[in-house]
Amino acid sequence: MPVSPALAEDLARAVASLYEAAEATLLDRLRAALAEGIDSPAWVNSKLAALGDLQAGVTQVIAALEADAAGAIHQAVAEAYDRGQQAAVAELGALGVGQVAAAVEALPAAAAVDRLAAAVVEETGAAHLRILRQTLDVYREVISTASAAPLLGAQTRRQAAQSALDRFATRGVTGFVDTAGRSWNLVSYTEMATRTAVGRAAIEAHTDRLGAAGVDLVIVSAAPEECDRCKPWEGKILTRDGAGGARTVEMEHATEDGRMVQVRVAGSLPEARAAGLMHPNCRHDVSAYLPGLTRPPAQVPARGTYKQSQQQRYFEQKIREWKRRETVALDDAARTAARARVRAYQGRVRELVAETGLPRKSHREQLTQAR
């Protein structure tokens, strides 16, 4: 069967859920610590005295996260690699070209899995210190802002505390920048990094298996709602590896000995991926190309535009944001207001999918609950 980053994206989500659950736990602990005695005249002093307790609690959450995350990342990458290998075997078996036996032979996977998993662990490891620092910074900010607000007459202490908590719930733990210079929060960055790794593992395993069977070319599928980075590669024939660059090559027909056919190669798979194909949210796949046999991929009817699919993702992000805001609500009024915003954005998602035919992905609207 063809392979794409989507083949293993559920594995990336499982890893991101660990971080999302940790973030939810921190938000809940932060809210509870600040809410206790907030109307008391001694609130500022009691909160400053309790800073050590909060730090110990946050450190405990981070230790649990560190214990779980490294193993979960390695397991996800290993499972993605296995799925990629199985996809290649199934694909060649379905083609019935006599090459499946070679593909079934076990290929060493440990080195590739370790390499990809170690890169993600290193990327996300720096997040743990940032979690502690930013949580404590928000705690101090709330105390400072909330204690000064009544003197300024601008807000009540509760309102000031709620505003600071809302800002933290909205942005999450921040400060993560990818190689393209884009900024991410903790959960999104973790999911992006893991999704990139598991997608790469599945594709590498698939193409390695094809190579073991003597298949040197792959073809890119068509996909709905494609982005500008991927569209130039749709339907193109690529070498599995090697040098890039478009060229015409002469190859023997896949099933007719001695018959030569000309194949227009658009470049290499590494070249296409460097240009943006197979990015973490890509819906394209690659499959074996057999000279003289493989036909160009059929066009897939679009269910909307790429812009509309990104609008849906924005609404999903806002739903999760307002659910986090509900988590840190200090009173029923703030909680009710957050729920109303959740329902409003859910309504916008329903309208969009009804208008375009885009599938609704309810799991992307959910938060992993605190552990």
mmCIF file of C-alpha atoms in Angstrom:
data_model
loop_
_atom_site.group_PDB
_atom_site.id
_atom_site.type_symbol
_atom_site.label_atom_id
_atom_site.label_comp_id
_atom_site.label_asym_id
_atom_site.label_seq_id
_atom_site.Cartn_x
_atom_site.Cartn_y
_atom_site.Cartn_z
ATOM 1 C CA MET A 1 0.000 0.000 0.000
ATOM 2 C CA PRO A 2 1.180 3.584 -0.543
ATOM 3 C CA VAL A 3 2.752 5.451 2.356
ATOM 4 C CA SER A 4 2.370 9.018 3.604
ATOM 5 C CA PRO A 5 2.941 10.962 6.851
ATOM 6 C CA ALA A 6 -0.738 10.318 7.642
ATOM 7 C CA LEU A 7 0.057 6.620 8.067
ATOM 8 C CA ALA A 8 1.547 7.313 11.486
ATOM 9 C CA GLU A 9 0.045 10.621 12.603
ATOM 10 C CA ASP A 10 -2.001 8.919 15.341
ATOM 11 C CA LEU A 11 1.295 7.903 16.943
ATOM 12 C CA ALA A 12 2.428 11.525 17.070
ATOM 13 C CA ARG A 13 -0.854 12.566 18.625
ATOM 14 C CA ALA A 14 -0.386 9.949 21.364
ATOM 15 C CA VAL A 15 2.973 11.497 22.283
ATOM 16 C CA ALA A 16 1.575 15.039 22.160
ATOM 17 C CA SER A 17 -1.222 13.907 24.479
ATOM 18 C CA LEU A 18 1.351 13.262 27.206
ATOM 19 C CA TYR A 19 2.436 16.904 27.012
ATOM 20 C CA GLU A 20 -1.125 18.147 26.751
ATOM 21 C CA ALA A 21 -2.092 16.177 29.869
ATOM 22 C CA ALA A 22 0.927 17.588 31.704
ATOM 23 C CA GLU A 23 -0.018 21.105 30.619
ATOM 24 C CA ALA A 24 -3.596 20.547 31.798
ATOM 25 C CA THR A 25 -2.302 19.358 35.168
ATOM 26 C CA LEU A 26 -0.135 22.458 35.503
ATOM 27 C CA LEU A 27 -3.015 24.765 34.596
ATOM 28 C CA ASP A 28 -5.253 23.070 37.143
ATOM 29 C CA ARG A 29 -2.626 23.251 39.883
ATOM 30 C CA LEU A 30 -1.858 26.870 39.068
ATOM 31 C CA ARG A 31 -5.546 27.809 39.181
ATOM 32 C CA ALA A 32 -6.111 25.956 42.458
ATOM 33 C CA ALA A 33 -3.019 27.501 44.092
ATOM 34 C CA LEU A 34 -4.038 31.040 43.128
ATOM 35 C CA ALA A 35 -7.747 30.641 43.832
ATOM 36 C CA GLU A 36 -7.242 29.513 47.426
ATOM 37 C CA GLY A 37 -7.983 32.422 49.738
ATOM 38 C CA ILE A 38 -7.998 34.984 46.915
ATOM 39 C CA ASP A 39 -10.426 37.255 48.785
ATOM 40 C CA SER A 40 -8.338 37.227 51.961
ATOM 41 C CA PRO A 41 -6.294 40.343 52.893
ATOM 42 C CA ALA A 42 -3.352 37.996 53.555
ATOM 43 C CA TRP A 43 -3.555 36.434 50.067
ATOM 44 C CA VAL A 44 -0.339 37.969 48.654
ATOM 45 C CA ASN A 45 1.820 36.889 51.582
ATOM 46 C CA SER A 46 0.313 33.400 51.688
ATOM 47 C CA LYS A 47 0.857 32.925 47.935
ATOM 48 C CA LEU A 48 4.484 34.032 48.138
ATOM 49 C CA ALA A 49 5.029 31.636 51.033
ATOM 50 C CA ALA A 50 3.504 28.795 49.009
ATOM 51 C CA LEU A 51 5.794 29.271 45.987
ATOM 52 C CA GLY A 52 8.036 26.404 47.108
ATOM 53 C CA ASP A 53 5.073 24.028 47.295
ATOM 54 C CA LEU A 54 4.022 24.920 43.760
ATOM 55 C CA GLN A 55 7.566 24.483 42.477
ATOM 56 C CA ALA A 56 7.762 21.035 44.059
ATOM 57 C CA GLY A 57 4.453 20.078 42.481
ATOM 58 C CA VAL A 58 5.483 21.295 39.028
ATOM 59 C CA THR A 59 8.815 19.486 39.298
ATOM 60 C CA GLN A 60 6.931 16.299 40.106
ATOM 61 C CA VAL A 61 4.753 16.699 36.999
ATOM 62 C CA ILE A 62 7.835 17.282 34.821
ATOM 63 C CA ALA A 63 9.610 14.221 36.252
ATOM 64 C CA ALA A 64 6.619 12.051 35.368
ATOM 65 C CA LEU A 65 6.527 13.558 31.890
ATOM 66 C CA GLU A 66 10.230 12.908 31.329
ATOM 67 C CA ALA A 67 9.823 9.301 32.442
ATOM 68 C CA ASP A 68 6.989 8.714 29.989
ATOM 69 C CA ALA A 69 7.950 10.828 26.988
ATOM 70 C CA ALA A 70 11.272 9.287 25.917
ATOM 71 C CA GLY A 71 9.845 5.782 25.863
ATOM 72 C CA ALA A 72 6.673 6.903 24.122
ATOM 73 C CA ILE A 73 8.648 8.712 21.405
ATOM 74 C CA HIS A 74 10.866 5.701 20.734
ATOM 75 C CA GLN A 75 7.844 3.393 20.644
ATOM 76 C CA ALA A 76 6.011 5.703 18.222
ATOM 77 C CA VAL A 77 8.964 5.880 15.825
ATOM 78 C CA ALA A 78 9.474 2.110 15.964
ATOM 79 C CA GLU A 79 5.783 1.491 15.237
ATOM 80 C CA ALA A 80 5.849 3.986 12.354
ATOM 81 C CA TYR A 81 8.890 2.272 10.841
ATOM 82 C CA ASP A 82 7.161 -1.087 11.126
ATOM 83 C CA ARG A 83 4.035 0.282 9.446
ATOM 84 C CA GLY A 84 6.133 1.615 6.582
ATOM 85 C CA GLN A 85 7.782 -1.757 6.042
ATOM 86 C CA GLN A 86 4.452 -3.575 6.137
ATOM 87 C CA ALA A 87 2.998 -1.079 3.652
ATOM 88 C CA ALA A 88 5.783 -1.834 1.144
ATOM 89 C CA VAL A 89 5.340 -5.589 1.481
ATOM 90 C CA ALA A 90 1.572 -5.273 1.023
ATOM 91 C CA GLU A 91 2.021 -2.990 -1.981
ATOM 92 C CA LEU A 92 4.412 -5.288 -3.809
ATOM 93 C CA GLY A 93 2.248 -8.278 -2.980
ATOM 94 C CA ALA A 94 -0.784 -6.568 -4.483
ATOM 95 C CA LEU A 95 1.171 -5.660 -7.625
ATOM 96 C CA GLY A 96 2.078 -9.298 -8.111
ATOM 97 C CA VAL A 97 5.365 -8.633 -9.870
ATOM 98 C CA GLY A 98 7.387 -11.350 -8.177
ATOM 99 C CA GLN A 99 9.385 -8.968 -5.988
ATOM 100 C CA VAL A 100 7.533 -9.370 -2.718
ATOM 101 C CA ALA A 101 9.847 -12.161 -1.518
ATOM 102 C CA ALA A 102 12.813 -9.807 -1.548
ATOM 103 C CA ALA A 103 10.863 -7.137 0.290
ATOM 104 C CA VAL A 104 9.749 -9.543 3.002
ATOM 105 C CA GLU A 105 13.342 -10.203 4.043
ATOM 106 C CA ALA A 106 14.013 -8.418 7.321
ATOM 107 C CA LEU A 107 15.930 -5.162 7.081
ATOM 108 C CA PRO A 108 17.833 -3.794 10.085
ATOM 109 C CA ALA A 109 15.655 -1.116 11.643
ATOM 110 C CA ALA A 110 17.179 -0.396 15.049
ATOM 111 C CA ALA A 111 19.732 2.163 13.867
ATOM 112 C CA ALA A 112 17.186 4.184 11.886
ATOM 113 C CA VAL A 113 14.638 4.092 14.718
ATOM 114 C CA ASP A 114 17.215 5.106 17.326
ATOM 115 C CA ARG A 115 18.455 7.961 15.143
ATOM 116 C CA LEU A 116 15.003 9.416 14.505
ATOM 117 C CA ALA A 117 13.774 8.943 18.075
ATOM 118 C CA ALA A 118 16.925 10.461 19.602
ATOM 119 C CA ALA A 119 16.479 13.601 17.501
ATOM 120 C CA VAL A 120 12.944 14.131 18.840
ATOM 121 C CA VAL A 121 13.952 13.413 22.446
ATOM 122 C CA GLU A 122 16.736 15.985 22.129
ATOM 123 C CA GLU A 123 14.379 18.567 20.582
ATOM 124 C CA THR A 124 11.700 18.154 23.242
ATOM 125 C CA GLY A 125 14.075 17.717 26.183
ATOM 126 C CA ALA A 126 14.705 21.450 26.378
ATOM 127 C CA ALA A 127 10.988 21.932 26.915
ATOM 128 C CA HIS A 128 11.040 20.562 30.434
ATOM 129 C CA LEU A 129 13.054 23.388 31.999
ATOM 130 C CA ARG A 130 10.924 25.899 30.125
ATOM 131 C CA ILE A 131 7.767 24.357 31.622
ATOM 132 C CA LEU A 132 9.005 24.959 35.165
ATOM 133 C CA ARG A 133 10.264 28.479 34.510
ATOM 134 C CA GLN A 134 7.167 29.731 32.699
ATOM 135 C CA THR A 135 4.722 28.212 35.193
ATOM 136 C CA LEU A 136 6.477 29.892 38.104
ATOM 137 C CA ASP A 137 6.777 33.141 36.135
ATOM 138 C CA VAL A 138 3.013 33.175 35.583
ATOM 139 C CA TYR A 139 2.405 32.496 39.275
ATOM 140 C CA ARG A 140 4.597 35.440 40.262
ATOM 141 C CA GLU A 141 3.021 37.629 37.557
ATOM 142 C CA VAL A 142 -0.475 36.907 38.846
ATOM 143 C CA ILE A 143 0.504 37.746 42.413
ATOM 144 C CA SER A 144 2.231 40.960 41.364
ATOM 145 C CA THR A 145 -0.503 42.106 38.995
ATOM 146 C CA ALA A 146 -3.412 41.065 41.182
ATOM 147 C CA SER A 147 -2.000 42.708 44.292
ATOM 148 C CA ALA A 148 -1.395 46.010 42.481
ATOM 149 C CA ALA A 149 -4.669 46.122 40.532
ATOM 150 C CA PRO A 150 -6.988 47.204 43.362
ATOM 151 C CA LEU A 151 -4.628 50.040 44.243
ATOM 152 C CA LEU A 152 -4.805 51.253 40.648
ATOM 153 C CA GLY A 153 -8.567 50.920 40.658
ATOM 154 C CA ALA A 154 -8.559 49.223 37.264
ATOM 155 C CA GLN A 155 -9.583 45.699 38.208
ATOM 156 C CA THR A 156 -10.379 43.613 41.213
ATOM 157 C CA ARG A 157 -7.777 41.126 42.366
ATOM 158 C CA ARG A 158 -9.848 38.253 41.014
ATOM 159 C CA GLN A 159 -10.211 39.914 37.608
ATOM 160 C CA ALA A 160 -6.505 40.601 37.383
ATOM 161 C CA ALA A 161 -5.658 37.036 38.352
ATOM 162 C CA GLN A 162 -8.156 35.711 35.813
ATOM 163 C CA SER A 163 -6.669 37.855 33.046
ATOM 164 C CA ALA A 164 -3.168 36.549 33.710
ATOM 165 C CA LEU A 165 -4.347 32.952 33.872
ATOM 166 C CA ASP A 166 -6.281 33.387 30.640
ATOM 167 C CA ARG A 167 -3.190 34.673 28.862
ATOM 168 C CA PHE A 168 -1.198 31.652 29.976
ATOM 169 C CA ALA A 169 -3.980 29.234 29.031
ATOM 170 C CA THR A 170 -4.202 30.866 25.601
ATOM 171 C CA ARG A 171 -0.531 30.758 24.723
ATOM 172 C CA GLY A 172 0.594 27.732 26.742
ATOM 173 C CA VAL A 173 4.278 27.124 27.358
ATOM 174 C CA THR A 174 5.963 29.023 24.527
ATOM 175 C CA GLY A 175 9.351 29.817 23.044
ATOM 176 C CA PHE A 176 9.856 26.925 20.639
ATOM 177 C CA VAL A 177 11.111 27.881 17.181
ATOM 178 C CA ASP A 178 11.430 25.446 14.281
ATOM 179 C CA THR A 179 14.039 25.485 11.520
ATOM 180 C CA ALA A 180 11.790 27.740 9.422
ATOM 181 C CA GLY A 181 11.699 30.343 12.198
ATOM 182 C CA ARG A 182 8.068 29.702 13.165
ATOM 183 C CA SER A 183 7.089 29.935 16.840
ATOM 184 C CA TRP A 184 5.147 27.171 18.588
ATOM 185 C CA ASN A 185 3.746 26.404 21.989
ATOM 186 C CA LEU A 186 4.738 23.244 23.866
ATOM 187 C CA VAL A 187 2.007 20.847 22.738
ATOM 188 C CA SER A 188 1.984 21.958 19.100
ATOM 189 C CA TYR A 189 5.769 21.848 18.894
ATOM 190 C CA THR A 190 5.928 18.374 20.402
ATOM 191 C CA GLU A 191 3.287 17.059 18.034
ATOM 192 C CA MET A 192 4.957 18.698 15.031
ATOM 193 C CA ALA A 193 8.389 17.297 15.921
ATOM 194 C CA THR A 194 7.042 13.814 16.593
ATOM 195 C CA ARG A 195 4.810 13.834 13.525
ATOM 196 C CA THR A 196 7.798 14.791 11.403
ATOM 197 C CA ALA A 197 9.840 11.919 12.855
ATOM 198 C CA VAL A 198 7.186 9.214 12.575
ATOM 199 C CA GLY A 199 6.278 10.335 9.060
ATOM 200 C CA ARG A 200 9.941 10.166 8.089
ATOM 201 C CA ALA A 201 10.274 6.729 9.718
ATOM 202 C CA ALA A 202 7.306 5.324 7.791
ATOM 203 C CA ILE A 203 8.533 6.734 4.480
ATOM 204 C CA GLU A 204 12.138 5.638 5.000
ATOM 205 C CA ALA A 205 11.047 2.117 5.911
ATOM 206 C CA HIS A 206 8.752 1.944 2.888
ATOM 207 C CA THR A 207 11.375 3.131 0.420
ATOM 208 C CA ASP A 208 14.089 0.947 1.989
ATOM 209 C CA ARG A 209 11.864 -2.074 1.461
ATOM 210 C CA LEU A 210 11.175 -1.071 -2.120
ATOM 211 C CA GLY A 211 14.913 -0.728 -2.662
ATOM 212 C CA ALA A 212 15.491 -4.218 -1.284
ATOM 213 C CA ALA A 213 13.054 -5.469 -3.929
ATOM 214 C CA GLY A 214 14.847 -3.609 -6.703
ATOM 215 C CA VAL A 215 12.273 -0.835 -7.087
ATOM 216 C CA ASP A 216 14.089 2.465 -7.591
ATOM 217 C CA LEU A 217 11.226 4.813 -8.521
ATOM 218 C CA VAL A 218 8.160 6.083 -6.682
ATOM 219 C CA ILE A 219 5.192 8.145 -7.817
ATOM 220 C CA VAL A 220 3.440 10.877 -5.848
ATOM 221 C CA SER A 221 -0.340 10.690 -5.476
ATOM 222 C CA ALA A 222 -2.918 13.373 -6.044
ATOM 223 C CA ALA A 223 -4.574 14.710 -2.892
ATOM 224 C CA PRO A 224 -7.442 17.062 -2.057
ATOM 225 C CA GLU A 225 -6.842 20.442 -0.419
ATOM 226 C CA GLU A 226 -3.186 20.348 -1.409
ATOM 227 C CA CYS A 227 -0.903 23.216 -0.408
ATOM 228 C CA ASP A 228 1.335 25.229 -2.718
ATOM 229 C CA ARG A 229 4.463 23.392 -1.551
ATOM 230 C CA CYS A 230 3.094 19.970 -2.470
ATOM 231 C CA LYS A 231 1.125 20.720 -5.634
ATOM 232 C CA PRO A 232 4.164 20.883 -7.990
ATOM 233 C CA TRP A 233 5.000 17.265 -7.104
ATOM 234 C CA GLU A 234 1.565 15.725 -7.665
ATOM 235 C CA GLY A 235 1.693 12.804 -10.079
ATOM 236 C CA LYS A 236 5.456 13.145 -10.469
ATOM 237 C CA ILE A 237 7.877 10.214 -10.688
ATOM 238 C CA LEU A 238 10.846 10.406 -8.314
ATOM 239 C CA THR A 239 13.912 8.355 -7.552
ATOM 240 C CA ARG A 240 13.925 6.926 -4.036
ATOM 241 C CA ASP A 241 17.234 8.631 -3.301
ATOM 242 C CA GLY A 242 20.241 10.047 -5.069
ATOM 243 C CA ALA A 243 20.719 13.287 -6.942
ATOM 244 C CA GLY A 244 17.797 15.530 -7.785
ATOM 245 C CA GLY A 245 16.934 17.265 -11.005
ATOM 246 C CA ALA A 246 14.447 16.500 -13.763
ATOM 247 C CA ARG A 247 15.557 14.154 -16.523
ATOM 248 C CA THR A 248 14.355 11.432 -18.860
ATOM 249 C CA VAL A 249 15.730 7.952 -18.272
ATOM 250 C CA GLU A 250 15.387 4.719 -20.225
ATOM 251 C CA MET A 251 14.420 1.678 -18.166
ATOM 252 C CA GLU A 252 13.401 -1.892 -18.806
ATOM 253 C CA HIS A 253 9.669 -2.600 -18.725
ATOM 254 C CA ALA A 254 8.589 -4.010 -15.379
ATOM 255 C CA THR A 255 7.226 -7.271 -16.817
ATOM 256 C CA GLU A 256 8.519 -7.533 -20.390
ATOM 257 C CA ASP A 257 12.136 -8.570 -20.611
ATOM 258 C CA GLY A 258 14.164 -6.594 -23.100
ATOM 259 C CA ARG A 259 11.546 -3.932 -23.724
ATOM 260 C CA MET A 260 12.774 -0.462 -22.869
ATOM 261 C CA VAL A 261 10.535 2.479 -21.952
ATOM 262 C CA GLN A 262 11.284 6.124 -21.366
ATOM 263 C CA VAL A 263 10.414 7.558 -17.960
ATOM 264 C CA ARG A 264 10.316 11.265 -17.115
ATOM 265 C CA VAL A 265 11.784 11.651 -13.630
ATOM 266 C CA ALA A 266 11.018 14.949 -11.864
ATOM 267 C CA GLY A 267 13.734 14.600 -9.231
ATOM 268 C CA SER A 268 14.454 12.598 -6.094
ATOM 269 C CA LEU A 269 12.246 11.984 -3.079
ATOM 270 C CA PRO A 270 14.746 13.715 -0.735
ATOM 271 C CA GLU A 271 14.713 16.718 -3.078
ATOM 272 C CA ALA A 272 10.916 16.862 -3.101
ATOM 273 C CA ARG A 273 10.741 16.526 0.687
ATOM 274 C CA ALA A 274 13.265 19.325 1.117
ATOM 275 C CA ALA A 275 10.977 21.486 -1.031
ATOM 276 C CA GLY A 276 7.990 20.751 1.241
ATOM 277 C CA LEU A 277 6.431 17.499 0.057
ATOM 278 C CA MET A 278 5.513 15.134 2.902
ATOM 279 C CA HIS A 279 5.392 17.905 5.510
ATOM 280 C CA PRO A 280 3.707 16.913 8.805
ATOM 281 C CA ASN A 281 0.132 17.652 7.639
ATOM 282 C CA CYS A 282 0.654 16.411 4.069
ATOM 283 C CA ARG A 283 -2.023 14.131 2.607
ATOM 284 C CA HIS A 284 0.015 12.962 -0.370
ATOM 285 C CA ASP A 285 1.465 9.491 -0.474
ATOM 286 C CA VAL A 286 4.151 7.780 -2.499
ATOM 287 C CA SER A 287 3.989 4.315 -4.006
ATOM 288 C CA ALA A 288 6.153 2.084 -6.149
ATOM 289 C CA TYR A 289 6.485 3.089 -9.774
ATOM 290 C CA LEU A 290 6.891 0.214 -12.235
ATOM 291 C CA PRO A 291 7.995 1.298 -15.728
ATOM 292 C CA GLY A 292 5.399 0.541 -18.347
ATOM 293 C CA LEU A 293 2.781 -0.555 -15.821
ATOM 294 C CA THR A 294 2.055 2.243 -13.356
ATOM 295 C CA ARG A 295 -0.563 4.721 -14.512
ATOM 296 C CA PRO A 296 -0.752 8.386 -13.433
ATOM 297 C CA PRO A 297 -2.818 8.847 -10.247
ATOM 298 C CA ALA A 298 -6.467 9.763 -10.610
ATOM 299 C CA GLN A 299 -7.436 13.224 -9.469
ATOM 300 C CA VAL A 300 -9.200 13.294 -6.112
ATOM 301 C CA PRO A 301 -12.244 15.583 -5.890
ATOM 302 C CA ALA A 302 -11.544 18.446 -3.528
ATOM 303 C CA ARG A 303 -13.824 18.848 -0.529
ATOM 304 C CA GLY A 304 -12.769 22.451 -0.159
ATOM 305 C CA THR A 305 -9.700 24.578 -0.640
ATOM 306 C CA TYR A 306 -6.430 24.393 1.259
ATOM 307 C CA LYS A 307 -7.324 27.777 2.768
ATOM 308 C CA GLN A 308 -10.623 26.355 4.058
ATOM 309 C CA SER A 309 -8.871 23.331 5.552
ATOM 310 C CA GLN A 310 -6.539 25.705 7.397
ATOM 311 C CA GLN A 311 -9.525 27.728 8.557
ATOM 312 C CA GLN A 312 -10.938 24.541 10.041
ATOM 313 C CA ARG A 313 -7.663 23.918 11.875
ATOM 314 C CA TYR A 314 -7.829 27.488 13.230
ATOM 315 C CA PHE A 315 -11.332 26.886 14.600
ATOM 316 C CA GLU A 316 -10.155 23.626 16.181
ATOM 317 C CA GLN A 317 -7.283 25.458 17.853
ATOM 318 C CA LYS A 318 -9.681 28.095 19.206
ATOM 319 C CA ILE A 319 -11.959 25.394 20.601
ATOM 320 C CA ARG A 320 -9.025 23.860 22.488
ATOM 321 C CA GLU A 321 -7.892 27.308 23.606
ATOM 322 C CA TRP A 322 -11.255 28.147 25.148
ATOM 323 C CA LYS A 323 -11.425 24.748 26.789
ATOM 324 C CA ARG A 324 -8.108 25.585 28.470
ATOM 325 C CA ARG A 325 -9.586 28.924 29.475
ATOM 326 C CA GLU A 326 -12.423 27.010 31.109
ATOM 327 C CA THR A 327 -9.830 24.970 33.029
ATOM 328 C CA VAL A 328 -8.369 28.093 34.653
ATOM 329 C CA ALA A 329 -11.683 29.838 35.342
ATOM 330 C CA LEU A 330 -11.756 31.209 38.895
ATOM 331 C CA ASP A 331 -15.540 31.494 39.102
ATOM 332 C CA ASP A 332 -18.753 30.360 37.428
ATOM 333 C CA ALA A 333 -19.039 33.507 35.304
ATOM 334 C CA ALA A 334 -15.638 32.980 33.671
ATOM 335 C CA ARG A 335 -16.385 29.277 33.251
ATOM 336 C CA THR A 336 -19.740 29.962 31.582
ATOM 337 C CA ALA A 337 -18.203 32.547 29.248
ATOM 338 C CA ALA A 338 -15.482 30.103 28.166
ATOM 339 C CA ARG A 339 -18.034 27.374 27.469
ATOM 340 C CA ALA A 340 -20.051 29.784 25.351
ATOM 341 C CA ARG A 341 -16.991 30.543 23.216
ATOM 342 C CA VAL A 342 -16.328 26.815 22.808
ATOM 343 C CA ARG A 343 -19.873 26.311 21.535
ATOM 344 C CA ALA A 344 -19.572 29.309 19.217
ATOM 345 C CA TYR A 345 -16.428 27.939 17.538
ATOM 346 C CA GLN A 346 -17.944 24.461 17.354
ATOM 347 C CA GLY A 347 -20.835 26.050 15.491
ATOM 348 C CA ARG A 348 -18.420 27.645 13.031
ATOM 349 C CA VAL A 349 -16.827 24.249 12.395
ATOM 350 C CA ARG A 350 -20.241 22.726 11.714
ATOM 351 C CA GLU A 351 -21.047 25.508 9.267
ATOM 352 C CA LEU A 352 -17.725 25.093 7.462
ATOM 353 C CA VAL A 353 -17.957 21.322 7.031
ATOM 354 C CA ALA A 354 -21.571 21.627 5.875
ATOM 355 C CA GLU A 355 -20.568 24.248 3.310
ATOM 356 C CA THR A 356 -17.448 22.513 1.963
ATOM 357 C CA GLY A 357 -17.808 18.793 2.616
ATOM 358 C CA LEU A 358 -14.583 18.756 4.624
ATOM 359 C CA PRO A 359 -14.671 15.943 7.191
ATOM 360 C CA ARG A 360 -15.114 17.024 10.775
ATOM 361 C CA LYS A 361 -12.282 15.724 12.958
ATOM 362 C CA SER A 362 -13.715 15.899 16.434
ATOM 363 C CA HIS A 363 -10.559 14.469 18.021
ATOM 364 C CA ARG A 364 -8.742 17.675 17.059
ATOM 365 C CA GLU A 365 -11.248 19.643 19.144
ATOM 366 C CA GLN A 366 -10.581 17.641 22.303
ATOM 367 C CA LEU A 367 -8.135 18.217 25.132
ATOM 368 C CA THR A 368 -6.267 15.437 26.887
ATOM 369 C CA GLN A 369 -7.344 15.656 30.492
ATOM 370 C CA ALA A 370 -5.019 16.197 33.429
ATOM 371 C CA ARG A 371 -3.545 13.076 34.901
#
